[in-house]
């Protein structure tokens, strides 16, 4: 029987980063992002602040702090961090997308529209920005643009129950009952517990369109 021998390397010279050396900023940011995914927000926040002290122009740190505040529900603070991110790097797509989402949650629809339009300009194929922009436009009564965006989202992802449900709502409010019912049915077939779809069912039942 062949036995693989692992040689003793205790006497070998080792090159590269010493075990006690300080990690570079990118390594720290990756660690902080992992902590965010694990919901260890305080640990992540500490690392991001440490990185900002040594490198205040590192956009990823401000962006990470924005994500932490958004997870905590501190939307005004998240907005500040995302705006600082964009100030450092005007092409930082993820910051635009998340900033637009924060404005949408805050019901600041004009700012949501302006930021999400920039997000789509930077990355036209990212349908989350298109979906959020459609929601903001619906709140501002710009239903033609909202409908076009929702159709675009559905074309790319036909199983997007939220997009289907919101398109049904938009069409129902425009008195296009048959089309609204068709998209509503598709939404519920994908997700029978979709809250927007269920709310529309109740509205249609109240209005006498559903028994």
C-alpha positions as MATLAB code, in Angstrom:
seq = 'XXXXXXXXXXXXXXXXXXXXXXXXXXXXXXXXXXXXXXXXXXXXXXXXXXXXXXXXXXXXXXXXXXXXXXXXXXXXXXXXXXXXXXXXXXXXXXXXXXXXXXXXXXXXXXXXXXXXXXXXXXXXXXXXXXXXXXXXXXXXXXXXXXXXXXXXXXXXXXXXXXXXXXXXXXXXXXXXXXXXXXXXXXXXXXXXXXXXXXXXXXXXXXXXXXX';
ca = [
       0.000    0.000    0.000;
       1.372    3.367   -0.976;
       1.329    5.910    1.802;
       1.467    9.573    0.858;
       4.013   11.315    2.983;
       3.485   14.894    4.037;
       6.961   16.342    4.464;
       7.882   18.355    7.506;
       8.086   21.981    6.355;
       8.908   23.464    9.723;
      12.377   24.404    8.566;
      11.292   25.894    5.245;
      11.270   29.615    4.608;
       7.739   30.912    4.009;
       7.010   33.904    1.868;
       4.000   36.195    1.627;
       1.956   38.010    4.217;
       3.013   37.392    7.806;
       0.264   35.916   10.022;
       0.191   39.008   12.223;
       0.228   41.575    9.428;
      -2.767   43.874    8.989;
      -5.220   42.738    6.293;
      -5.564   45.049    3.301;
      -8.761   47.152    3.005;
     -10.312   44.901    0.347;
      -9.907   41.862    2.597;
     -11.513   43.749    5.477;
     -14.425   44.834    3.272;
     -14.992   41.259    2.135;
     -15.063   40.154    5.766;
     -17.504   42.929    6.673;
     -19.775   41.972    3.776;
     -19.759   38.377    5.015;
     -20.741   39.596    8.480;
     -23.650   41.539    6.946;
     -24.862   38.368    5.233;
     -24.691   36.610    8.609;
     -26.606   39.522   10.179;
     -23.619   40.350   12.410;
     -24.221   44.020   11.729;
     -22.276   45.483   14.659;
     -19.153   43.539   13.692;
     -19.502   44.606   10.068;
     -20.081   48.240   11.012;
     -16.910   48.310   13.119;
     -14.823   47.020   10.209;
     -16.280   49.466    7.694;
     -15.526   52.388   10.023;
     -11.967   51.132   10.543;
     -11.443   51.031    6.780;
     -12.860   54.543    6.352;
     -10.366   55.888    8.883;
      -7.452   54.600    6.801;
      -9.052   55.177    3.396;
     -11.975   57.660    3.442;
     -12.341   57.483   -0.344;
     -13.126   53.776   -0.483;
     -16.695   53.725   -1.797;
     -17.306   50.116   -0.739;
     -17.143   51.090    2.943;
     -19.799   53.791    2.640;
     -21.919   51.424    0.570;
     -21.586   48.693    3.192;
     -22.640   51.086    5.943;
     -25.653   52.040    3.853;
     -26.647   48.388    3.585;
     -26.323   47.980    7.354;
     -28.558   50.970    8.063;
     -31.091   49.771    5.494;
     -31.191   46.372    7.196;
     -31.740   48.120   10.509;
     -34.573   50.165    9.036;
     -32.696   53.437    9.461;
     -33.516   54.702    5.988;
     -32.402   58.359    6.329;
     -28.988   57.158    7.525;
     -28.829   54.618    4.703;
     -29.582   57.403    2.207;
     -26.681   59.465    3.560;
     -24.240   56.583    3.150;
     -25.447   55.721   -0.362;
     -25.142   59.369   -1.387;
     -21.602   59.496   -0.022;
     -20.849   56.332   -2.010;
     -22.041   58.003   -5.201;
     -20.052   61.120   -4.314;
     -16.906   58.996   -4.226;
     -17.810   56.870   -7.251;
     -20.518   58.362   -9.531;
     -20.742   55.069  -11.456;
     -21.453   52.864   -8.428;
     -24.540   51.068   -9.744;
     -25.488   49.154   -6.583;
     -25.539   52.372   -4.569;
     -27.985   53.959   -7.031;
     -30.213   50.892   -6.981;
     -30.307   50.676   -3.184;
     -30.672   54.439   -2.783;
     -33.661   54.387   -5.115;
     -35.141   51.530   -3.104;
     -34.638   53.466    0.133;
     -36.395   56.518   -1.303;
     -39.231   54.265   -2.440;
     -39.611   52.863    1.078;
     -39.605   56.417    2.437;
     -42.366   57.337   -0.071;
     -40.117   60.008   -1.562;
     -41.257   59.122   -5.054;
     -39.720   62.009   -7.054;
     -36.251   61.233   -5.681;
     -36.849   57.510   -6.174;
     -37.649   58.119   -9.835;
     -34.589   60.309  -10.418;
     -32.187   57.855   -8.777;
     -33.667   54.705  -10.314;
     -33.543   56.250  -13.777;
     -29.802   56.716  -13.249;
     -29.552   53.137  -12.002;
     -31.209   51.850  -15.186;
     -28.957   54.068  -17.285;
     -25.950   52.366  -15.707;
     -27.359   48.831  -15.969;
     -30.433   48.526  -18.210;
     -30.759   44.750  -17.751;
     -31.146   44.842  -13.957;
     -34.896   44.384  -13.628;
     -35.114   45.187   -9.903;
     -34.425   48.837  -10.731;
     -37.048   48.763  -13.487;
     -39.600   47.210  -11.137;
     -38.961   49.745   -8.377;
     -39.102   52.600  -10.867;
     -42.482   51.325  -12.073;
     -43.807   51.370   -8.497;
     -42.612   54.939   -7.979;
     -44.128   56.069  -11.275;
     -47.473   54.480  -10.361;
     -47.524   56.558   -7.188;
     -46.927   59.686   -9.271;
     -49.691   58.801  -11.725;
     -47.293   58.151  -14.620;
     -49.054   54.942  -15.553;
     -47.987   54.668  -19.193;
     -44.311   54.533  -18.268;
     -45.047   52.261  -15.313;
     -46.944   49.816  -17.521;
     -44.111   49.698  -20.060;
     -41.573   48.981  -17.323;
     -43.677   46.229  -15.737;
     -44.129   44.589  -19.127;
     -40.353   44.789  -19.588;
     -39.788   43.083  -16.233;
     -42.305   40.347  -17.061;
     -40.741   39.795  -20.466;
     -37.380   39.128  -18.811;
     -38.841   37.183  -15.868;
     -42.330   35.818  -16.635;
     -42.565   34.279  -13.152;
     -42.259   37.601  -11.296;
     -45.453   37.419   -9.259;
     -45.032   40.947   -7.876;
     -44.663   42.517  -11.307;
     -47.687   40.598  -12.581;
     -49.772   41.645   -9.577;
     -48.836   45.310   -9.847;
     -49.521   45.318  -13.574;
     -52.945   43.844  -12.802;
     -53.556   46.657  -10.291;
     -52.516   49.293  -12.808;
     -54.761   47.854  -15.518;
     -57.674   47.492  -13.108;
     -57.417   51.141  -12.135;
     -57.500   51.983  -15.854;
     -60.733   49.943  -16.158;
     -59.075   47.304  -18.329;
     -60.792   44.569  -16.352;
     -60.164   41.560  -18.590;
     -56.427   42.171  -18.885;
     -56.189   42.908  -15.171;
     -57.913   39.612  -14.367;
     -55.577   37.706  -16.691;
     -52.402   39.087  -15.083;
     -53.909   38.636  -11.637;
     -54.562   34.970  -12.365;
     -50.964   34.512  -13.527;
     -49.637   36.173  -10.375;
     -51.705   33.957   -8.070;
     -50.736   30.837  -10.026;
     -47.103   31.608   -9.205;
     -47.654   32.796   -5.630;
     -51.098   32.247   -4.136;
     -50.137   34.318   -1.083;
     -48.969   37.410   -2.969;
     -50.364   40.279   -0.846;
     -50.803   42.712   -3.752;
     -52.716   40.094   -5.736;
     -54.895   39.137   -2.764;
     -55.708   42.787   -2.093;
     -56.762   43.202   -5.724;
     -58.976   40.094   -5.512;
     -60.755   41.655   -2.529;
     -61.195   44.938   -4.418;
     -62.577   43.163   -7.463;
     -64.939   41.130   -5.275;
     -66.160   44.284   -3.586;
     -66.717   45.887   -6.984;
     -68.673   42.854   -8.183;
     -66.117   41.424  -10.618;
     -65.219   38.369   -8.539;
     -67.646   36.045   -6.789;
];
